Short mmCIF file of C-alpha atoms and ligand atoms in Angstrom, two decimals:
data_model
loop_
_atom_site.label_atom_id
_atom_site.label_comp_id
_atom_site.label_asym_id
_atom_site.label_seq_id
_atom_site.Cartn_x
_atom_site.Cartn_y
_atom_site.Cartn_z
CA UNK Y 1 102.44 29.89 145.96
CA UNK Y 2 102.75 29.99 149.81
CA UNK Y 3 102.43 26.16 151.65
CA UNK Y 4 100.96 26.13 154.86
CA UNK Y 5 102.93 25.38 158.24
CA UNK Y 6 102.07 21.82 158.31
CA UNK Y 7 102.27 21.16 154.38
CA UNK Y 8 105.95 22.87 154.65
CA UNK Y 9 106.88 20.46 157.53
CA UNK Y 10 105.87 17.67 155.43
CA UNK Y 11 108.32 18.67 153.55
CA UNK Y 12 110.22 19.14 155.61
CA UNK Y 13 109.74 15.09 156.80
CA UNK Y 14 110.17 14.22 153.74
CA UNK Y 15 113.62 15.33 153.54
CA UNK Y 16 114.88 14.10 157.14
CA UNK Y 17 114.43 17.60 158.95
CA UNK Y 18 113.26 16.75 162.43
CA UNK Y 19 110.11 18.22 163.49
CA UNK Y 20 107.73 18.15 166.62
CA UNK Y 21 104.82 15.06 166.37
CA UNK Y 22 102.00 16.62 165.41
CA UNK Y 23 98.39 16.33 163.72
CA UNK Y 24 96.12 18.24 161.54
CA UNK Y 25 92.73 19.40 163.15
CA UNK Y 26 89.82 21.41 162.05
CA UNK Y 27 87.53 20.57 165.58
CA UNK Y 28 87.89 21.26 169.02
CA UNK Y 29 87.14 17.55 169.48
CA UNK Y 30 89.55 16.49 167.01
CA UNK Y 31 92.38 18.88 169.18
CA UNK Y 32 91.30 17.33 172.47
CA UNK Y 33 91.83 13.37 170.65
CA UNK Y 34 95.51 14.96 169.64
CA UNK Y 35 96.41 16.41 172.77
CA UNK Y 36 95.11 12.83 174.08
CA UNK Y 37 97.66 11.12 172.04
CA UNK Y 38 100.59 13.70 172.72
CA UNK Y 39 100.77 15.34 175.79
CA UNK Y 40 100.45 19.11 176.31
CA UNK Y 41 100.66 20.86 173.03
CA UNK Y 42 100.55 24.31 171.51
CA UNK Y 43 97.53 25.16 169.04
CA UNK Y 44 98.71 26.71 166.07
CA UNK Y 45 96.17 28.48 163.49
CA UNK Y 46 97.22 27.29 159.63
CA UNK Y 47 97.20 30.92 157.63
CA UNK Y 48 99.26 31.14 154.68
CA UNK Y 49 100.73 34.45 156.54
CA UNK Y 50 103.29 34.60 159.70
CA UNK Y 51 103.05 36.42 162.66
CA UNK Y 52 100.58 34.43 164.25
CA UNK Y 53 102.15 34.35 167.18
CA UNK Y 54 101.47 38.27 167.76
CA UNK Y 55 98.29 38.20 166.46
CA UNK Y 56 96.88 35.47 169.42
CA UNK Y 57 97.03 32.67 166.80
CA UNK Y 58 99.02 30.20 168.78
CA UNK Y 59 98.52 28.92 172.08
CA UNK Y 60 99.02 26.74 174.79
CA UNK Y 61 96.94 23.72 175.84
CA UNK Y 62 98.31 21.18 179.03
CA UNK Y 63 95.35 19.20 178.66
CA UNK Y 64 93.40 17.93 176.07
CA UNK Y 65 90.14 19.44 177.88
CA UNK Y 66 92.44 22.88 177.07
CA UNK Y 67 93.55 22.10 173.93
CA UNK Y 68 89.62 21.61 173.14
CA UNK Y 69 89.03 25.41 174.62
CA UNK Y 70 91.92 26.84 172.62
CA UNK Y 71 90.95 25.32 169.43
CA UNK Y 72 87.41 26.76 169.80
CA UNK Y 73 88.63 30.07 170.44
CA UNK Y 74 90.74 30.34 167.43
CA UNK Y 75 88.72 28.27 164.51
CA UNK Y 76 86.48 30.18 163.02
CA UNK Y 77 87.75 33.90 163.96
CA UNK Y 78 89.32 36.61 161.46
CA UNK Y 79 93.31 36.08 161.99
CA UNK Y 80 95.38 38.47 159.29
CA UNK Y 81 92.53 38.42 157.23
CA UNK Y 82 92.49 34.60 157.04
CA UNK Y 83 89.84 32.69 158.82
CA UNK Y 84 91.30 30.10 160.56
CA UNK Y 85 89.57 26.82 159.56
CA UNK Y 86 92.60 24.12 160.54
CA UNK Y 87 94.72 24.41 163.33
CA UNK Y 88 98.19 22.11 163.73
CA UNK Y 89 97.92 20.32 167.62
CA UNK Y 90 101.48 19.51 168.24
CA UNK Y 91 103.55 18.39 170.97
CA UNK Y 92 104.96 21.10 173.09
CA UNK Y 93 108.49 21.40 172.92
CA UNK Y 94 110.40 22.88 175.84
CA UNK Y 95 112.35 25.80 174.09
CA UNK Y 96 116.42 26.46 175.07
CA UNK Y 97 117.07 28.00 172.06
CA UNK Y 98 115.84 29.93 169.07
CA UNK Y 99 117.36 30.22 166.18
CA UNK Y 100 116.48 31.55 162.56
CA UNK Y 101 117.26 30.28 159.74
CA UNK Y 102 116.11 30.35 155.90
CA UNK Y 103 116.99 29.93 152.29
CA UNK Y 104 116.23 32.54 149.58
CA UNK Y 105 117.27 34.07 146.27
CA UNK Y 106 119.52 37.20 146.79
CA UNK Y 107 118.34 38.59 143.67
CA UNK Y 108 121.78 41.08 143.20
CA UNK Y 109 124.16 37.85 143.55
CA UNK Y 110 121.91 36.44 141.48
CA UNK Y 111 122.65 33.38 143.55
CA UNK Y 112 120.61 31.22 146.69
CA UNK Y 113 121.33 33.16 150.03
CA UNK Y 114 121.19 31.63 153.46
CA UNK Y 115 120.41 33.32 156.20
CA UNK Y 116 120.30 32.92 159.61
CA UNK Y 117 120.68 34.07 163.32
CA UNK Y 118 121.44 32.65 167.17
CA UNK Y 119 118.37 35.14 168.01
CA UNK Y 120 115.35 33.23 166.03
CA UNK Y 121 112.12 33.41 167.28
CA UNK Y 122 109.18 36.21 166.17
CA UNK Y 123 111.03 39.51 165.28
CA UNK Y 124 113.94 38.47 162.55
CA UNK Y 125 112.34 41.57 160.37
CA UNK Y 126 114.32 43.71 162.79
CA UNK Y 127 117.07 42.13 164.02
CA UNK Y 128 120.47 44.36 163.60
CA UNK Y 129 122.54 43.46 160.44
CA UNK Y 130 125.43 41.91 163.17
CA UNK Y 131 123.20 39.40 164.01
CA UNK Y 132 122.77 37.78 160.88
CA UNK Y 133 125.39 35.32 158.98
CA UNK Y 134 124.76 35.62 155.53
CA UNK Y 135 126.15 33.08 153.27
CA UNK Y 136 125.90 33.25 149.35
CA UNK Y 137 125.62 29.85 147.97
CA UNK Y 138 126.89 28.72 144.35
CA UNK Y 139 124.44 26.83 143.03
CA UNK Y 140 127.17 24.70 140.48
CA UNK Y 141 129.24 23.66 143.74
CA UNK Y 142 126.11 23.66 145.76
CA UNK Y 143 126.07 23.63 150.01
CA UNK Y 144 128.61 21.55 151.39
CA UNK Y 145 128.78 19.81 154.56
CA UNK Y 146 131.55 21.69 155.85
CA UNK Y 147 130.60 24.48 154.96
CA UNK Y 148 126.98 23.99 156.88
CA UNK Y 149 129.31 22.98 159.99
CA UNK Y 150 131.36 26.46 159.49
CA UNK Y 151 127.20 27.98 159.58
CA UNK Y 152 126.99 26.07 162.63
CA UNK Y 153 129.80 27.11 164.35
CA UNK Y 154 129.31 30.48 163.58
CA UNK Y 155 125.66 30.25 164.86
CA UNK Y 156 127.36 29.48 168.27
CA UNK Y 157 126.62 26.13 168.41
CA UNK Y 158 128.82 23.53 169.89
CA UNK Y 159 128.67 19.47 169.88
CA UNK Y 160 125.60 17.43 168.50
CA UNK Y 161 123.77 21.06 167.95
CA UNK Y 162 126.27 21.68 165.91
CA UNK Y 163 125.98 18.35 163.72
CA UNK Y 164 122.28 18.50 163.67
CA UNK Y 165 121.88 22.34 162.63
CA UNK Y 166 124.41 21.55 159.56
CA UNK Y 167 122.83 18.24 158.68
CA UNK Y 168 119.51 20.21 158.48
CA UNK Y 169 121.24 23.17 156.82
CA UNK Y 170 122.20 20.42 154.25
CA UNK Y 171 118.62 18.63 154.05
CA UNK Y 172 116.82 22.40 153.54
CA UNK Y 173 119.69 23.56 150.64
CA UNK Y 174 118.33 19.92 149.13
CA UNK Y 175 114.60 20.99 149.51
CA UNK Y 176 115.26 24.49 147.96
CA UNK Y 177 116.44 23.46 145.14
CA UNK Y 178 114.97 20.10 144.14
CA UNK Y 179 111.09 22.09 144.92
CA UNK Y 180 111.54 24.98 143.09
CA UNK Y 181 111.35 27.51 146.48
CA UNK Y 182 111.82 30.72 146.79
CA UNK Y 183 111.42 30.71 149.62
CA UNK Y 184 112.69 27.95 152.61
CA UNK Y 185 112.27 29.51 156.77
CA UNK Y 186 112.93 28.07 159.90
CA UNK Y 187 111.49 30.32 162.60
CA UNK Y 188 112.42 29.31 165.25
CA UNK Y 189 114.56 26.25 164.71
CA UNK Y 190 114.55 25.26 168.44
CA UNK Y 191 116.85 23.45 170.32
CA UNK Y 192 116.27 21.58 172.91
CA UNK Y 193 117.83 19.12 175.18
CA UNK Y 194 120.07 17.46 172.84
CA UNK Y 195 117.71 17.84 169.49
CA UNK Y 196 117.44 20.53 167.19
CA UNK Y 197 114.11 20.18 165.07
CA UNK Y 198 112.08 23.32 163.28
CA UNK Y 199 109.32 25.13 164.93
CA UNK Y 200 108.08 26.29 162.29
CA UNK Y 201 108.17 25.97 158.76
CA UNK Y 202 107.44 28.56 155.84
CA UNK Y 203 108.33 27.42 151.70
CA UNK Y 204 107.10 29.70 148.92
CA UNK Y 205 107.29 27.93 145.66
CA UNK Y 206 108.06 29.09 142.63
CA UNK Y 207 104.30 29.83 140.42
CA UNK Y 208 106.11 29.04 137.65
CA UNK Y 209 107.66 26.21 137.92
CA UNK Y 210 103.69 23.97 139.75
CA UNK Y 211 103.90 22.83 136.47
CA UNK Y 212 107.14 20.40 136.65
CA UNK Y 213 106.48 19.60 140.49
CA UNK Y 214 104.68 16.03 141.47
CA UNK Y 215 102.40 15.33 144.04
CA UNK Y 216 104.15 15.87 147.04
CA UNK Y 217 103.99 19.55 146.81
CA UNK Y 218 100.86 20.14 147.91
CA UNK Y 219 99.03 22.65 145.89
CA UNK Y 220 97.32 25.82 147.73
CA UNK Y 221 94.48 28.94 147.03
CA UNK Y 222 95.38 32.32 147.39
CA UNK Y 223 92.72 33.86 145.62
CA UNK Y 224 89.64 35.23 146.88
CA UNK Y 225 86.48 33.69 145.82
CA UNK Y 226 85.78 36.44 143.49
CA UNK Y 227 89.02 36.58 142.28
CA UNK Y 228 88.92 32.75 141.28
CA UNK Y 229 85.64 33.41 139.69
CA UNK Y 230 87.26 36.36 137.51
CA UNK Y 231 89.88 33.89 136.31
CA UNK Y 232 87.90 31.73 135.22
CA UNK Y 233 85.88 34.01 132.78
CA UNK Y 234 89.45 35.20 131.67
CA UNK Y 235 88.91 38.87 132.97
CA UNK Y 236 92.65 40.20 135.62
CA UNK Y 237 90.76 40.77 139.17
CA UNK Y 238 92.65 41.73 141.75
CA UNK Y 239 90.83 42.53 145.29
CA UNK Y 240 92.16 45.44 147.09
CA UNK Y 241 90.95 46.68 150.70
CA UNK Y 242 89.11 49.94 148.89
CA UNK Y 243 85.17 50.57 148.91
CA UNK Y 244 85.08 51.91 144.80
CA UNK Y 245 84.46 49.38 142.74
CA UNK Y 246 86.69 49.98 139.36
CA UNK Y 247 86.55 48.89 135.86
CA UNK Y 248 88.26 49.90 132.99
CA UNK Y 249 89.55 47.91 129.25
CA UNK Y 250 93.53 47.17 129.10
CA UNK Y 251 95.99 46.83 132.40
CA UNK Y 252 97.42 50.40 131.49
CA UNK Y 253 94.49 52.32 131.76
CA UNK Y 254 93.42 50.48 134.89
CA UNK Y 255 96.58 51.36 136.98
CA UNK Y 256 95.97 55.22 135.78
CA UNK Y 257 92.70 54.79 136.82
CA UNK Y 258 93.48 53.57 140.34
CA UNK Y 259 95.99 55.69 140.47
CA UNK Y 260 93.85 59.06 139.74
CA UNK Y 261 91.09 57.84 142.08
CA UNK Y 262 94.17 57.24 144.61
CA UNK Y 263 95.18 60.66 144.23
CA UNK Y 264 91.38 62.35 144.79
CA UNK Y 265 91.07 60.47 147.99
CA UNK Y 266 89.29 57.80 146.87
CA UNK Y 267 90.22 53.61 147.75
CA UNK Y 268 89.97 51.25 144.97
CA UNK Y 269 88.44 48.07 146.01
CA UNK Y 270 89.67 46.34 142.73
CA UNK Y 271 91.83 46.30 140.01
CA UNK Y 272 89.83 45.43 137.55
CA UNK Y 273 91.08 44.85 133.44
CA UNK Y 274 87.93 43.93 131.35
CA UNK Y 275 90.09 43.42 128.15
CA UNK Y 276 89.80 45.51 124.79
CA UNK Y 277 87.11 44.09 122.73
CA UNK Y 278 84.93 42.75 125.24
CA UNK Y 279 81.25 42.00 123.85
CA UNK Y 280 78.16 42.72 125.74
CA UNK Y 281 78.07 39.24 127.42
CA UNK Y 282 81.76 39.33 128.87
CA UNK Y 283 80.92 42.84 130.07
CA UNK Y 284 77.83 41.98 131.89
CA UNK Y 285 79.75 38.87 133.57
CA UNK Y 286 82.81 41.75 134.62
CA UNK Y 287 79.59 43.73 135.88
CA UNK Y 288 78.06 41.40 138.06
CA UNK Y 289 81.29 40.32 139.89
CA UNK Y 290 82.33 43.92 140.68
CA UNK Y 291 78.51 44.19 142.11
CA UNK Y 292 79.69 40.74 144.36
CA UNK Y 293 82.48 42.71 146.14
CA UNK Y 294 79.75 44.86 147.65
CA UNK Y 295 81.11 48.30 146.83
CA UNK Y 296 80.16 51.07 148.20
CA UNK Y 297 79.92 52.89 144.48
CA UNK Y 298 81.01 51.78 140.82
CA UNK Y 299 84.00 53.58 138.43
CA UNK Y 300 83.98 52.99 135.05
CA UNK Y 301 86.68 54.11 133.09
CA UNK Y 302 86.03 53.39 128.97
CA UNK Y 303 88.27 54.38 126.13
CA UNK Y 304 87.09 52.98 123.06
CA UNK Y 305 89.38 51.82 120.57
CA UNK Y 306 88.24 48.04 119.83
CA UNK Y 307 86.24 47.94 122.56
CA UNK Y 308 82.77 49.98 121.28
CA UNK Y 309 81.19 51.95 123.78
CA UNK Y 310 77.61 50.91 122.79
CA UNK Y 311 78.89 47.15 123.45
CA UNK Y 312 79.50 48.50 126.75
CA UNK Y 313 76.99 50.89 127.12
CA UNK Y 314 74.63 48.09 126.17
CA UNK Y 315 76.43 45.22 128.66
CA UNK Y 316 75.29 48.03 131.62
CA UNK Y 317 72.08 48.30 130.51
CA UNK Y 318 70.86 45.25 130.56
CA UNK Y 319 72.46 44.25 134.05
CA UNK Y 320 70.54 47.22 135.50
CA UNK Y 321 67.38 46.05 133.42
CA UNK Y 322 68.01 42.47 135.01
CA UNK Y 323 69.50 41.73 138.74
CA UNK Y 324 69.05 45.80 138.99
CA UNK Y 325 72.39 48.07 140.09
CA UNK Y 326 72.04 48.65 144.00
CA UNK Y 327 75.16 51.36 143.92
CA UNK Y 328 75.98 54.71 142.48
CA UNK Y 329 77.82 53.98 139.18
CA UNK Y 330 80.19 56.75 137.71
CA UNK Y 331 81.23 56.30 133.93
CA UNK Y 332 83.72 58.07 132.08
CA UNK Y 333 82.95 56.95 128.31
CA UNK Y 334 84.78 57.96 125.51
CA UNK Y 335 86.18 56.73 121.76
CA UNK Y 336 84.12 54.39 119.63
CA UNK Y 337 81.00 55.13 118.93
CA UNK Y 338 80.67 57.12 121.80
CA UNK Y 339 77.66 58.87 121.39
CA UNK Y 340 75.69 55.78 120.40
CA UNK Y 341 76.83 54.37 123.81
CA UNK Y 342 76.16 57.90 125.93
CA UNK Y 343 72.64 58.08 124.65
CA UNK Y 344 71.63 54.45 125.80
CA UNK Y 345 73.58 54.77 129.53
CA UNK Y 346 70.88 57.86 129.42
CA UNK Y 347 67.98 55.95 128.05
CA UNK Y 348 68.38 53.45 131.24
CA UNK Y 349 69.04 56.88 133.63
CA UNK Y 350 73.01 56.24 133.72
CA UNK Y 351 74.90 59.84 133.24
CA UNK Y 352 78.38 59.57 131.66
CA UNK Y 353 81.39 61.70 131.64
CA UNK Y 354 83.77 62.48 128.85
CA UNK Y 355 86.74 62.91 131.40
CA UNK Y 356 88.29 60.84 133.45
CA UNK Y 357 89.00 63.67 136.01
CA UNK Y 358 85.79 64.60 136.07
CA UNK Y 359 84.21 61.16 136.59
CA UNK Y 360 86.84 60.49 139.70
CA UNK Y 361 86.31 64.00 141.11
CA UNK Y 362 81.98 62.48 141.32
CA UNK Y 363 82.88 59.08 142.39
CA UNK Y 364 84.80 60.50 145.28
CA UNK Y 365 82.24 62.74 146.41
CA UNK Y 366 79.47 60.36 146.48
CA UNK Y 367 81.34 58.07 148.74
CA UNK Y 368 83.65 60.48 150.83
CA UNK Y 369 87.56 61.14 150.64
CA UNK Y 370 90.37 60.28 153.58
CA UNK Y 371 93.87 61.92 153.21
CA UNK Y 372 96.23 60.83 150.80
CA UNK Y 373 98.65 58.57 151.57
P1 GDP O 1 104.56 32.81 163.92
O1 GDP O 1 104.48 33.74 165.22
O2 GDP O 1 103.64 32.48 162.70
O3 GDP O 1 106.12 32.89 163.09
O4 GDP O 1 104.21 30.86 164.67
P2 GDP O 1 105.82 30.09 165.37
O5 GDP O 1 105.60 29.02 165.33
O6 GDP O 1 106.94 30.77 164.93
O7 GDP O 1 105.21 30.23 167.04
C1 GDP O 1 105.34 31.73 167.13
C2 GDP O 1 106.51 31.52 168.82
O8 GDP O 1 105.64 30.62 169.79
C3 GDP O 1 107.72 30.89 168.54
O9 GDP O 1 109.00 31.76 168.28
C4 GDP O 1 108.19 30.17 170.02
O10 GDP O 1 108.60 30.77 170.73
C5 GDP O 1 106.76 29.87 170.43
N1 GDP O 1 106.46 28.30 170.22
C6 GDP O 1 106.03 27.85 168.93
N2 GDP O 1 106.02 26.84 169.22
C7 GDP O 1 106.39 26.21 170.88
C8 GDP O 1 106.51 25.62 171.20
O11 GDP O 1 106.45 23.66 171.31
N3 GDP O 1 106.65 25.79 172.57
C9 GDP O 1 106.98 26.63 173.09
N4 GDP O 1 107.72 26.76 174.52
N5 GDP O 1 107.23 27.38 172.18
C10 GDP O 1 106.51 27.58 171.27
MN1 MN O 2 107.37 31.25 162.95
#
C-alpha cells in the first residue's frame, strides 16, 4: 500500500524527522488561506505516484492569490493517470543541496538496504552506480548511530548538517522497521541553511502487515471503482489500458487468453477471472462489470469443467435481455453441457466459437490491431 506524500510526512514528523511547515487543502480558497499563514509556498499535488515535478504537478506561489491560481490550475486535472483532488501547500524552502535517502529490501541479500546519494532531486533512477552510497543493514544489530554518521560523511556532509542527516537516517530506519514498510524514501532530502529536512516523502507499506498496524498508519485505496466493485463480488479483476474486455474462468486460462489476444494484436482492457464453477447470477454480474468498463468489444473464453456452459450461456442471455449488450461480444465456449450452451447463445443471437484462435481473430478483426510489442 502506497501512502500519499502528506501521509508519509505525518509519519516522518511522528518519528522526529524534520519536514517543512505545510497544510493539506482541497480548494483554491484553502490554498490561499494556507499561503497567508505560511508565506511563499510550493503547491504539491497529492497522487500515489512520483515524478510530479516533471509532470507539472508541483508549482510555486509567492502570494495567496498565486497559491489560489496554482491550486485552481492543478485541482481536477489528470496527472499520471490520477485525478488530483488534494494538495499539500508547503513553505517554500531555499534549497542549497538535494540529497537522496531511501531504505528498501535487498531481496538478493535478504536484508534491508540503505541507498543514498549526494545528487538527489528528480532523476534518481538515472544516476550512475558510483554516485550511490549503499549499505546493507543487519536486522539483528540494526542501524547504529556511528554507521549513520559514517554514511552522512560519505554523502559529503560536514558539521551540523552531517549530524542532522545521521539522526534522520537512524529515525528513518526505525520507521522502516516499526511500520513494516517495503520502502521509505526521501527525495529530495534538503540542506537549507543550518537545517536538513525532508522536502518529499514516499512510503510503501507491506500489504500483508496491514492487519497488525494501528491507526497511526493511514489507509489508502489504489484500486479503481470497478476493481472495488468486482472485489466485493469475489471476482478477481484488474483494469488494464486496452479496449477489449476479457472474461475467462480460472487464473491460468485468463492469463493465457490475455497473452493470445496480445499476440494477435489486440489490447486487453482487463484481467478477469470469473472463477471456476460460477453459476448464472455471479457470471451475469461479472459481465455487467465488463460492460461498465465501456470496452470496444468483449472476449469470453470459457472451458467448462465444473463450470457449466449452459449456465454461462444463460447468464449472457439474461444480461442481453435485461440491460442489453451494446458492444460486440465474441465467445469461445467448450466443455460441460457445451451443446446446450451454444444453443442458448444462438437463440439469443450470440455466436460462439470452438477454438480460442477463431474467437481472438474475430475480436481483433472487429476492433483493429496494433503492432505487437
Ligand atoms: P516529485 O517530482 O513527485 O518527486 O516531487 P518533489 O516533491 O520531489 O518535488 C520535485 C522537485 O521540486 C524537487 O526535487 C525540488 O527541486 C523542487 N521542490 C520541491 N519542494 C520545494 C521547495 O520547497 N523549494 C524549492 N526551491 N524547490 C522545491
Ligand atoms: Mn521527489
